[in-house]
Short mmCIF file of C-alpha atoms in Angstrom, two decimals:
data_model
loop_
_atom_site.label_atom_id
_atom_site.label_comp_id
_atom_site.label_asym_id
_atom_site.label_seq_id
_atom_site.Cartn_x
_atom_site.Cartn_y
_atom_site.Cartn_z
CA MET U 1 79.20 12.83 96.69
CA VAL U 2 82.79 11.75 96.33
CA LYS U 3 85.38 14.02 97.96
CA ARG U 4 88.09 14.95 95.60
CA ASP U 5 91.34 16.32 96.95
CA LYS U 6 93.00 18.92 94.74
CA VAL U 7 96.21 19.10 96.67
CA VAL U 8 97.58 16.34 98.83
CA THR U 9 100.77 16.39 100.98
CA LYS U 10 102.37 13.08 101.97
CA ASN U 11 104.98 12.85 104.70
CA LEU U 12 105.96 16.44 103.94
CA ASN U 13 109.07 17.46 105.83
CA LEU U 14 110.92 20.70 105.53
CA TRP U 15 114.08 22.17 106.93
CA PHE U 16 115.54 25.64 106.79
CA GLY U 17 119.14 24.77 107.40
CA ASP U 18 119.11 22.70 110.52
CA ASN U 19 115.74 23.90 111.58
CA HIS U 20 113.09 21.21 111.13
CA VAL U 21 110.05 23.26 110.31
CA LEU U 22 107.50 20.84 109.04
CA LYS U 23 107.27 17.23 110.34
CA ASP U 24 105.45 14.55 108.40
CA VAL U 25 102.53 16.70 107.38
CA ASP U 26 99.69 14.82 105.59
CA ILE U 27 96.84 17.00 104.42
CA GLY U 28 94.35 16.70 101.64
CA ILE U 29 92.86 19.95 100.42
CA GLU U 30 89.49 19.29 99.01
CA GLU U 31 88.30 20.86 95.78
CA ASN U 32 85.95 23.83 96.01
CA LYS U 33 86.22 24.03 99.72
CA VAL U 34 87.96 26.33 102.08
CA THR U 35 90.66 24.64 104.17
CA ALA U 36 92.09 26.61 107.07
CA VAL U 37 95.46 26.07 108.62
CA ILE U 38 95.62 27.35 112.13
CA GLY U 39 98.20 27.31 114.91
CA PRO U 40 100.36 29.61 117.01
CA SER U 41 103.01 31.87 115.58
CA GLY U 42 106.07 29.99 114.30
CA CYS U 43 104.26 26.65 113.92
CA GLY U 44 104.99 26.43 110.22
CA LYS U 45 101.60 27.51 108.79
CA SER U 46 102.97 29.92 106.27
CA THR U 47 105.85 27.66 105.39
CA PHE U 48 103.36 24.87 104.77
CA LEU U 49 101.37 27.12 102.45
CA ARG U 50 104.48 28.18 100.61
CA CYS U 51 105.39 24.51 99.88
CA LEU U 52 102.22 24.22 97.79
CA ASN U 53 103.37 26.73 95.13
CA ARG U 54 107.06 26.20 95.81
CA MET U 55 107.66 29.74 97.07
CA ASN U 56 110.07 28.22 99.65
CA ASP U 57 112.46 27.69 96.70
CA LEU U 58 113.45 31.31 97.12
CA ILE U 59 115.18 30.45 100.31
CA ASP U 60 118.56 28.80 99.62
CA THR U 61 118.70 26.65 102.71
CA THR U 62 115.40 24.92 102.13
CA ARG U 63 115.37 21.10 102.10
CA ILE U 64 112.17 19.14 101.47
CA THR U 65 111.29 15.50 101.63
CA GLY U 66 107.89 13.84 101.05
CA LYS U 67 105.41 14.79 98.42
CA VAL U 68 103.14 17.55 97.50
CA LEU U 69 100.66 16.23 94.92
CA PHE U 70 98.74 18.68 92.80
CA ASP U 71 96.10 16.83 90.76
CA GLY U 72 98.18 13.74 91.52
CA GLU U 73 101.41 15.16 90.14
CA ASP U 74 104.32 15.76 92.51
CA VAL U 75 105.17 19.47 92.36
CA TYR U 76 108.69 18.77 93.57
CA ASN U 77 109.58 16.34 90.85
CA ASN U 78 112.14 17.51 88.25
CA ARG U 79 109.77 17.80 85.37
CA MET U 80 107.52 20.22 87.21
CA ASP U 81 107.39 23.65 85.52
CA VAL U 82 107.39 25.98 88.47
CA VAL U 83 106.17 28.90 86.44
CA ASP U 84 103.22 26.89 85.25
CA LEU U 85 102.50 25.62 88.77
CA ARG U 86 102.38 29.14 90.13
CA ARG U 87 99.98 30.16 87.42
CA ARG U 88 97.63 27.44 88.51
CA VAL U 89 98.11 28.04 92.20
CA GLY U 90 97.52 31.74 93.02
CA MET U 91 98.70 33.39 96.21
CA VAL U 92 97.53 36.25 98.35
CA PHE U 93 99.99 37.53 100.95
CA GLN U 94 99.80 38.70 104.54
CA LYS U 95 100.41 42.31 103.80
CA PRO U 96 98.69 43.75 100.67
CA ASN U 97 101.47 43.99 98.12
CA PRO U 98 100.16 45.61 94.92
CA PHE U 99 102.82 46.72 92.48
CA PRO U 100 103.52 50.45 92.20
CA LYS U 101 101.51 50.48 89.01
CA SER U 102 97.95 51.43 88.12
CA VAL U 103 95.00 49.47 89.39
CA PHE U 104 94.47 48.14 85.88
CA GLU U 105 98.12 47.13 85.30
CA ASN U 106 98.20 45.32 88.63
CA VAL U 107 95.41 43.01 87.57
CA ALA U 108 96.67 42.73 84.06
CA TYR U 109 100.19 41.83 85.21
CA GLY U 110 99.76 38.01 85.22
CA LEU U 111 98.03 38.15 81.78
CA ARG U 112 100.75 40.27 80.26
CA ILE U 113 103.53 37.96 81.38
CA GLN U 114 101.63 35.12 79.79
CA GLY U 115 101.78 37.03 76.56
CA ILE U 116 98.03 37.55 76.38
CA ARG U 117 97.20 40.48 74.20
CA TYR U 118 93.53 40.32 73.51
CA GLY U 119 90.62 40.58 75.81
CA ILE U 120 92.74 41.85 78.67
CA HIS U 121 90.18 44.54 79.53
CA GLU U 122 87.41 41.99 79.85
CA LYS U 123 89.53 39.73 81.98
CA VAL U 124 90.64 42.56 84.25
CA GLU U 125 87.02 43.64 84.70
CA LYS U 126 85.94 40.06 85.44
CA ALA U 127 88.66 39.57 88.00
CA LEU U 128 87.85 42.88 89.68
CA ARG U 129 84.17 41.96 89.78
CA SER U 130 84.92 38.52 91.29
CA ALA U 131 87.00 40.28 93.92
CA VAL U 132 84.04 42.70 94.57
CA LEU U 133 86.23 45.69 93.83
CA TRP U 134 84.95 46.65 90.41
CA ASP U 135 82.33 49.17 91.63
CA GLU U 136 84.81 51.00 93.75
CA VAL U 137 87.53 51.38 91.11
CA LYS U 138 85.79 51.25 87.69
CA ASN U 139 86.08 54.95 87.21
CA ARG U 140 89.73 55.20 88.28
CA LEU U 141 91.49 52.19 86.83
CA ASN U 142 94.52 54.31 86.04
CA ILE U 143 95.27 55.66 89.53
CA SER U 144 98.10 54.11 91.41
CA ALA U 145 97.15 50.92 93.25
CA LEU U 146 99.08 52.28 96.24
CA SER U 147 96.55 55.09 96.76
CA LEU U 148 93.77 52.53 97.53
CA SER U 149 92.88 51.73 101.13
CA GLY U 150 94.46 48.65 102.77
CA GLY U 151 91.29 46.60 102.31
CA GLN U 152 90.95 47.66 98.70
CA GLN U 153 94.62 46.83 98.09
CA GLN U 154 94.10 43.30 99.48
CA ARG U 155 91.06 42.76 97.23
CA LEU U 156 93.06 44.06 94.30
CA CYS U 157 95.73 41.45 95.14
CA ILE U 158 93.01 38.84 95.12
CA ALA U 159 91.75 40.20 91.81
CA ARG U 160 95.33 40.06 90.50
CA ALA U 161 95.54 36.42 91.46
CA LEU U 162 92.13 35.64 90.02
CA ALA U 163 92.95 37.28 86.64
CA CYS U 164 95.34 34.32 85.92
CA GLU U 165 92.39 31.94 86.44
CA PRO U 166 94.18 29.69 88.97
CA GLU U 167 92.64 26.49 90.26
CA VAL U 168 93.84 26.93 93.81
CA ILE U 169 94.19 30.08 95.83
CA LEU U 170 96.56 30.16 98.77
CA MET U 171 95.95 32.88 101.33
CA ASP U 172 98.59 33.68 103.90
CA GLU U 173 96.82 35.51 106.74
CA PRO U 174 95.10 37.77 104.21
CA CYS U 175 93.31 39.85 106.81
CA SER U 176 95.92 40.30 109.47
CA ALA U 177 96.77 43.85 108.26
CA LEU U 178 93.12 44.87 107.77
CA ASP U 179 90.46 46.46 109.91
CA PRO U 180 87.20 44.54 110.80
CA THR U 181 85.14 45.96 107.99
CA ALA U 182 87.70 45.14 105.35
CA THR U 183 88.13 41.70 106.92
CA ALA U 184 84.40 41.05 106.77
CA LYS U 185 84.40 41.89 103.04
CA ILE U 186 87.21 39.47 102.30
CA GLU U 187 85.57 36.70 104.33
CA GLU U 188 82.31 37.23 102.40
CA LEU U 189 84.33 37.02 99.29
CA LEU U 190 85.67 33.57 100.27
CA PHE U 191 82.14 32.12 100.18
CA THR U 192 81.64 33.07 96.59
CA LEU U 193 85.12 32.23 95.52
CA LYS U 194 85.05 28.68 96.73
CA GLU U 195 82.36 27.90 94.19
CA ARG U 196 85.02 28.15 91.54
CA TYR U 197 88.32 27.78 93.34
CA THR U 198 89.91 25.55 95.91
CA ILE U 199 91.11 27.70 98.80
CA CYS U 200 93.71 27.14 101.49
CA ILE U 201 93.89 29.91 104.08
CA VAL U 202 96.41 30.39 106.85
CA THR U 203 95.14 32.30 109.76
CA HIS U 204 95.92 32.82 113.41
CA ASN U 205 92.47 34.24 114.02
CA MET U 206 90.41 31.30 115.28
CA GLN U 207 87.07 32.99 114.86
CA GLN U 208 87.96 33.59 111.26
CA ALA U 209 88.85 29.99 110.70
CA ALA U 210 85.59 28.93 112.29
CA ARG U 211 83.57 31.36 110.11
CA VAL U 212 85.08 30.71 106.76
CA SER U 213 86.50 27.28 106.52
CA ASP U 214 85.03 23.86 105.78
CA TYR U 215 88.08 21.97 107.03
CA ALA U 216 90.63 23.02 109.54
CA ALA U 217 94.15 21.74 110.17
CA PHE U 218 95.86 22.48 113.44
CA LEU U 219 99.66 22.73 113.30
CA LEU U 220 101.85 22.84 116.35
CA LEU U 221 105.63 23.13 116.14
CA GLY U 222 105.63 21.77 112.62
CA GLU U 223 103.44 18.78 113.39
CA LEU U 224 99.92 18.29 112.16
CA VAL U 225 98.01 17.69 115.41
CA GLU U 226 94.53 17.46 113.98
CA PHE U 227 92.79 17.77 110.66
CA ASN U 228 89.09 17.49 110.38
CA ASP U 229 85.78 19.26 109.56
CA THR U 230 85.94 22.72 110.99
CA ASN U 231 82.84 22.09 113.05
CA LYS U 232 84.33 19.03 114.68
CA ILE U 233 87.69 20.76 115.35
CA PHE U 234 85.91 23.66 117.06
CA THR U 235 83.18 21.81 118.90
CA ASN U 236 84.65 18.43 119.58
CA PRO U 237 88.39 18.34 119.10
CA LYS U 238 89.90 14.86 119.53
CA ASP U 239 93.37 16.03 120.66
CA LYS U 240 93.88 17.72 123.99
CA ARG U 241 96.33 20.16 122.44
CA THR U 242 93.81 21.31 119.87
CA GLU U 243 91.25 21.87 122.61
CA ASP U 244 93.72 23.83 124.67
CA TYR U 245 94.65 25.98 121.66
CA ILE U 246 91.10 26.80 120.55
CA THR U 247 89.89 27.54 123.96
CA GLY U 248 92.77 30.01 124.31
CA ARG U 249 94.78 28.24 126.89
CA PHE U 250 97.96 28.99 124.90
CA GLY U 251 99.03 30.51 121.64
CA MET V 1 116.72 72.34 128.39
CA THR V 2 119.59 74.72 127.72
CA LYS V 3 121.66 71.70 126.77
CA GLU V 4 118.99 70.71 124.19
CA ILE V 5 119.15 74.24 122.69
CA PHE V 6 122.92 74.12 122.65
CA ILE V 7 123.00 70.78 120.78
CA LYS V 8 120.40 72.00 118.35
CA ARG V 9 122.44 75.09 117.53
CA PHE V 10 125.61 73.16 117.33
CA PHE V 11 124.25 70.94 114.62
CA LEU V 12 122.51 73.82 112.93
CA PHE V 13 125.97 75.47 112.67
CA PHE V 14 127.38 72.53 110.80
CA ALA V 15 124.37 72.32 108.54
CA LEU V 16 124.70 76.02 107.71
CA LEU V 17 128.43 75.66 107.11
CA SER V 18 127.96 73.71 103.92
CA ILE V 19 125.50 76.27 102.67
CA PHE V 20 128.06 78.98 103.50
CA PHE V 21 130.75 77.25 101.51
CA LEU V 22 128.48 76.79 98.57
CA ALA V 23 127.42 80.40 98.66
CA GLY V 24 131.11 81.46 98.92
CA ILE V 25 132.05 79.41 95.91
CA VAL V 26 129.15 80.76 93.84
CA PHE V 27 130.04 84.26 94.96
CA VAL V 28 133.67 84.01 93.88
CA LEU V 29 132.80 82.32 90.59
CA PHE V 30 130.42 85.05 89.66
CA LYS V 31 132.61 87.85 91.05
CA GLU V 32 135.56 86.80 88.95
CA GLY V 33 133.71 85.54 85.91
CA ILE V 34 130.77 87.85 85.31
CA SER V 35 132.85 90.91 84.39
CA LEU V 36 133.96 89.12 81.23
CA PHE V 37 130.48 89.78 79.80
CA THR V 38 131.07 93.50 79.91
CA ARG V 39 133.66 92.93 77.24
CA VAL V 40 132.47 89.78 75.44
CA ASN V 41 128.91 89.26 74.36
CA ILE V 42 127.46 86.27 76.27
CA ILE V 43 126.01 84.75 73.12
CA ASP V 44 129.46 85.03 71.39
CA PHE V 45 130.94 83.40 74.49
CA LEU V 46 128.53 80.47 74.68
CA PHE V 47 128.13 79.88 70.93
CA GLY V 48 131.42 81.10 69.55
CA LYS V 49 133.21 78.51 67.60
CA SER V 50 136.79 79.55 68.27
CA TRP V 51 138.68 79.39 71.59
CA TYR V 52 141.87 81.44 71.06
CA PRO V 53 142.24 83.21 74.44
CA THR V 54 145.94 84.16 73.94
CA HIS V 55 145.77 85.33 70.32
CA THR V 56 145.48 88.93 69.31
CA PRO V 57 142.66 89.64 68.97
CA ALA V 58 141.69 86.94 71.47
CA GLU V 59 138.58 84.89 70.81
CA PHE V 60 136.52 83.45 73.62
CA GLY V 61 134.00 81.10 72.08
CA ILE V 62 133.50 77.98 74.24
CA LEU V 63 131.08 76.02 72.10
CA PRO V 64 133.89 73.53 71.21
CA LEU V 65 134.57 73.10 74.94
CA ILE V 66 130.88 72.65 75.81
CA LEU V 67 130.47 70.12 72.97
CA GLY V 68 133.68 68.41 73.99
CA SER V 69 132.37 67.97 77.56
CA LEU V 70 128.95 66.84 76.46
CA LEU V 71 130.33 64.41 73.84
CA VAL V 72 132.72 62.76 76.28
CA THR V 73 130.01 62.62 78.98
CA ALA V 74 127.44 61.14 76.66
CA GLY V 75 129.96 58.58 75.52
CA ALA V 76 130.87 57.76 79.05
CA LEU V 77 127.21 57.21 79.88
CA VAL V 78 126.80 54.88 76.90
CA VAL V 79 129.57 52.78 78.49
CA ALA V 80 128.68 53.20 82.14
CA VAL V 81 124.88 52.95 82.21
CA PRO V 82 124.42 49.48 80.79
CA LEU V 83 127.40 48.15 82.58
CA GLY V 84 126.53 49.83 85.89
CA ILE V 85 122.82 48.90 85.88
CA GLY V 86 123.67 45.37 84.57
CA SER V 87 126.17 44.76 87.40
CA ALA V 88 123.77 46.26 89.92
CA ILE V 89 121.02 43.85 88.78
CA TYR V 90 123.47 40.90 88.88
CA VAL V 91 124.85 41.70 92.27
CA SER V 92 121.51 42.33 93.94
CA GLU V 93 119.27 39.80 92.20
CA ILE V 94 121.20 37.06 90.45
CA ALA V 95 124.62 36.52 92.14
CA LYS V 96 124.87 33.87 94.85
CA PRO V 97 125.89 35.44 98.20
CA GLY V 98 129.50 34.19 97.86
CA ILE V 99 129.94 35.84 94.52
CA ARG V 100 128.20 39.01 95.68
CA ASP V 101 130.65 39.30 98.56
CA VAL V 102 133.51 39.38 96.12
CA ILE V 103 132.09 41.68 93.48
CA LYS V 104 130.69 44.41 95.71
CA PRO V 105 133.95 45.30 97.48
CA LEU V 106 135.78 45.12 94.10
CA LEU V 107 133.43 47.64 92.59
CA GLU V 108 134.03 49.87 95.59
CA ILE V 109 137.72 49.65 95.09
CA LEU V 110 137.25 50.67 91.46
CA ALA V 111 135.61 53.85 92.77
CA GLY V 112 138.59 54.48 95.00
CA VAL V 113 141.26 54.42 92.27
CA PRO V 114 142.59 57.98 91.83
CA SER V 115 141.62 59.60 88.54
CA VAL V 116 145.19 60.24 87.64
CA VAL V 117 145.74 56.49 87.60
CA TYR V 118 142.91 56.09 85.12
CA GLY V 119 144.38 58.88 83.09
CA PHE V 120 147.75 57.30 83.13
CA PHE V 121 146.34 53.90 82.16
CA GLY V 122 144.33 55.56 79.35
CA MET V 123 147.35 57.42 77.98
CA VAL V 124 149.88 54.69 78.10
CA ILE V 125 147.90 51.54 77.36
CA PHE V 126 144.44 52.29 76.02
CA ALA V 127 145.15 55.26 73.70
CA PRO V 128 147.87 53.43 71.73
CA PHE V 129 145.61 50.42 71.46
CA ILE V 130 142.81 52.56 70.02
CA GLN V 131 145.21 54.33 67.71
CA ASN V 132 146.36 51.02 66.24
CA LEU V 133 142.93 49.42 66.24
CA PHE V 134 141.26 52.20 64.21
CA ASN V 135 144.44 53.41 62.48
CA LEU V 136 144.09 56.97 63.81
CA PRO V 137 146.70 59.80 63.75
CA THR V 138 146.37 59.95 67.59
CA GLY V 139 144.80 57.61 70.18
CA LEU V 140 143.87 60.53 72.40
CA THR V 141 140.29 60.99 71.28
CA ALA V 142 136.77 61.61 72.60
CA PHE V 143 136.18 57.88 72.27
CA THR V 144 139.19 57.07 74.43
CA ALA V 145 138.12 59.52 77.11
CA SER V 146 134.61 58.22 76.98
CA VAL V 147 135.57 54.68 77.64
CA ILE V 148 137.98 55.62 80.48
CA LEU V 149 135.36 58.03 82.03
CA GLY V 150 132.73 55.37 81.66
CA ILE V 151 134.75 52.92 83.62
CA MET V 152 135.26 55.64 86.26
CA ALA V 153 131.55 56.39 86.49
CA LEU V 154 130.69 52.69 86.49
CA PRO V 155 131.10 52.14 90.24
CA THR V 156 129.14 55.31 91.13
CA ILE V 157 126.16 54.07 88.97
CA ALA V 158 126.50 50.50 89.98
CA SER V 159 126.59 51.06 93.73
CA ILE V 160 123.74 53.61 93.88
CA ALA V 161 121.64 51.46 91.49
CA GLU V 162 122.45 48.40 93.55
CA ASP V 163 121.15 50.08 96.71
CA ALA V 164 118.00 51.10 94.90
CA ILE V 165 117.35 47.59 93.56
CA SER V 166 118.07 45.86 96.90
CA SER V 167 115.60 48.09 98.65
CA VAL V 168 112.72 47.07 96.46
CA PRO V 169 110.44 45.24 98.89
CA VAL V 170 110.70 41.46 98.78
CA SER V 171 106.88 41.43 98.75
CA PHE V 172 106.86 42.83 95.17
CA LYS V 173 109.19 40.08 94.04
CA GLU V 174 107.06 37.42 95.74
CA ALA V 175 103.90 38.75 94.26
CA SER V 176 105.37 38.63 90.77
CA LEU V 177 106.79 35.14 91.14
CA SER V 178 103.54 33.90 92.66
CA LEU V 179 101.71 35.05 89.52
CA GLY V 180 103.95 32.76 87.46
CA ALA V 181 106.48 35.27 86.36
CA THR V 182 110.04 34.04 85.79
CA LYS V 183 112.95 35.59 87.55
CA TRP V 184 113.85 37.63 84.47
CA GLU V 185 110.24 38.86 83.97
CA THR V 186 110.20 39.85 87.61
CA ILE V 187 113.40 41.81 87.25
CA VAL V 188 112.37 43.60 84.09
CA ARG V 189 108.71 44.33 84.85
CA VAL V 190 108.70 44.85 88.64
CA ILE V 191 112.08 45.19 90.28
CA VAL V 192 113.72 47.66 87.87
CA PRO V 193 110.61 49.84 87.45
CA SER V 194 110.19 49.94 91.21
CA ALA V 195 113.82 51.02 91.64
CA MET V 196 113.62 53.57 88.83
CA SER V 197 113.85 56.55 91.17
CA GLY V 198 117.22 55.34 92.58
CA ILE V 199 118.44 54.13 89.25
CA SER V 200 117.80 57.53 87.62
CA THR V 201 119.60 59.24 90.53
CA ALA V 202 122.48 56.82 89.92
CA ILE V 203 122.63 57.79 86.26
CA ILE V 204 122.58 61.49 86.93
CA LEU V 205 125.23 61.32 89.59
CA GLY V 206 127.33 59.17 87.24
CA MET V 207 126.79 61.90 84.63
CA GLY V 208 127.96 64.54 87.18
CA ARG V 209 130.99 62.40 87.94
CA ALA V 210 131.85 62.24 84.17
CA ILE V 211 131.22 65.92 83.35
CA GLY V 212 133.09 67.22 86.35
CA GLU V 213 136.07 64.88 85.90
CA THR V 214 139.22 66.80 85.07
CA MET V 215 142.42 64.92 85.28
CA THR V 216 141.42 61.99 83.10
CA VAL V 217 140.00 64.11 80.26
CA LEU V 218 143.02 66.37 80.43
CA MET V 219 145.28 63.33 79.98
CA VAL V 220 143.34 61.28 77.41
CA ALA V 221 140.90 63.38 75.45
CA GLY V 222 143.52 64.99 73.22
CA GLY V 223 142.92 68.60 74.11
CA SER V 224 142.14 70.27 70.81
CA ALA V 225 139.53 72.98 71.11
CA ILE V 226 137.68 72.37 67.88
CA ILE V 227 134.09 71.32 67.35
CA PRO V 228 134.11 67.49 67.23
CA HIS V 229 132.64 65.83 64.20
CA THR V 230 133.30 62.15 65.16
CA PHE V 231 134.08 60.29 68.32
CA PHE V 232 137.60 59.59 66.97
CA GLN V 233 139.04 63.02 67.17
CA PRO V 234 140.71 64.88 70.02
CA VAL V 235 138.44 67.15 72.03
CA ARG V 236 138.89 69.48 74.91
CA ALA V 237 136.44 69.52 77.86
CA MET V 238 135.63 72.58 79.95
CA THR V 239 137.23 71.14 83.03
CA ALA V 240 140.49 70.32 81.30
CA THR V 241 140.61 73.82 79.78
CA ILE V 242 140.36 75.42 83.20
CA ALA V 243 142.94 73.11 84.74
CA ALA V 244 145.36 73.43 81.85
CA GLU V 245 145.22 77.18 81.36
CA MET V 246 144.59 78.63 84.79
CA GLY V 247 148.28 78.49 85.66
CA GLU V 248 149.30 80.58 82.69
CA THR V 249 146.88 83.42 83.01
CA VAL V 250 147.37 86.85 84.52
CA VAL V 251 145.03 87.44 87.38
CA GLY V 252 142.23 89.77 86.28
CA SER V 253 142.91 89.43 82.58
CA MET V 254 140.20 88.55 80.17
CA HIS V 255 141.60 85.04 79.77
CA TYR V 256 141.46 84.67 83.57
CA GLN V 257 137.87 85.92 83.64
CA SER V 258 136.87 83.69 80.83
CA LEU V 259 138.05 80.59 82.75
CA PHE V 260 135.85 81.59 85.57
CA ALA V 261 133.00 82.10 83.14
CA ILE V 262 133.59 78.54 81.92
CA ALA V 263 133.38 77.41 85.55
CA ILE V 264 130.06 79.28 85.85
CA VAL V 265 128.77 77.39 82.80
CA LEU V 266 129.91 74.10 84.25
CA PHE V 267 128.40 74.89 87.61
CA MET V 268 125.08 75.72 85.91
CA LEU V 269 125.13 72.48 83.95
CA THR V 270 125.79 70.26 86.99
CA LEU V 271 123.21 72.25 88.95
CA THR V 272 120.67 71.57 86.21
CA PHE V 273 121.52 67.78 86.29
CA ASN V 274 121.03 67.78 90.04
CA ILE V 275 117.67 69.55 89.81
CA ILE V 276 116.56 67.14 87.10
CA ALA V 277 117.73 64.23 89.21
CA ASP V 278 115.79 65.55 92.21
CA PHE V 279 112.75 66.17 90.13
CA ILE V 280 112.74 62.64 88.63
CA SER V 281 113.34 60.97 91.93
CA GLN V 282 110.47 62.97 93.51
CA LYS V 283 108.21 61.91 90.64
CA PHE V 284 109.02 58.23 91.07
CA LYS V 285 108.72 58.52 94.82
CA LYS V 286 105.21 59.86 94.36
CA LYS V 287 104.42 56.91 92.17
CA MET V 288 105.78 54.51 94.84
CA THR V 289 103.54 55.97 97.50
CA GLY V 290 100.48 56.45 95.40
CA GLY V 291 100.77 60.28 95.35
CA LEU V 292 99.73 60.61 98.98
#
């Protein structure tokens, strides 16, 4: 089987003002696989993730060189429609951030801004089912999303991203604010989601990376130290720094 | 331990002080004003169409004054709400930091201009302009007062609405943008609805500012106590009536009492606004926290 990379970064460098955050990062994120980005706090994991759907654009002092290719097209070229890019690349954030709207309206949000009028109900249900939240909320779609538990809120945010039918889902430490049970549910969910989506997940929880990912990239101070099969990274790392990190010698 | 108790009592005293002042004001208002209703029917007072307090027989109908106040206030809101919320959105979401640093202090200076200056400006420059523009017998009209009051209420609305909009969590904005919403869609569908509690408070407080304003309406509204039929005729607001006539009344006379009664009505109106504002902001707050 031929490996097909959905998203590829080439010599990706990023600065916030004078702060050089990412240094020559080359990663290929394979289609229908889970790629984990690990590393200690402040190593640029989240920043890397946010390059892929251009969320770093929100910060005025950002400067980027190198390429981020999405299906071969550079997302930073001038012709790129950022709105379209973000529809194709969904994102789930560190802290669950549902809108202060009903459960239904949260999931329908992405559809409504696309001007979709018909079949919203079916699409919302489908997204909620995919996020394994449907059974818990089907009788109370009109309650405020903020009254759900933290784990439910995060699955709602996943459903909200899925409703737009993205090709790639970026997850920025999606379980860091959740308890172990809720975390387990989300991890289980990742296994089913990767059949249809390409997933890139940032995590500082090594066990989680080992459990859920097919590939793992280890970032240290903005540099990509090692990128390989998750198994190899965790059982037989090539770089001494990777070994030190995953065995808990620092970080 | 005794020190703790002392500090607690000390601050309790200050907290109670404002309640004491409020109670005192309400007490005096009612003490002076309520006895009017032994001589004038309250319905005739509230809904009477003629305000001739110095005629014989005197008439104490304040409907024209209530309508004057409400008309001018409504007009002021029509001016101030879009401008205020628009500038709040611009300053908090759209403006580059450099521009924001200029506009925000300027808005605050606008709030600090004394109302007599607004009144003077309205009388000398704006009223003649309106008179010529619409070919009116006088430029001192409800419309003139509305525009000037609107500009006065603008900074109140803009600055409170701006605080509300800036305090919407960045995570909402990011969520919306990451779903492929444009900046504009994000503002309209997520940021403004999330800030609605603060924005509605801003509007109601702006309304309170407009309805309670005295000097400006006294100077530019024209001052005739007749029921207004259009925006382009002179009106007299409740506040302006009290301010203009209080100096000429005999203490304890019916005219004197009736001015206090007007103050009671005004007080009730602003109290109602405040209660509504509180109710609305509670309701939105519940929505923001999922009702828990």
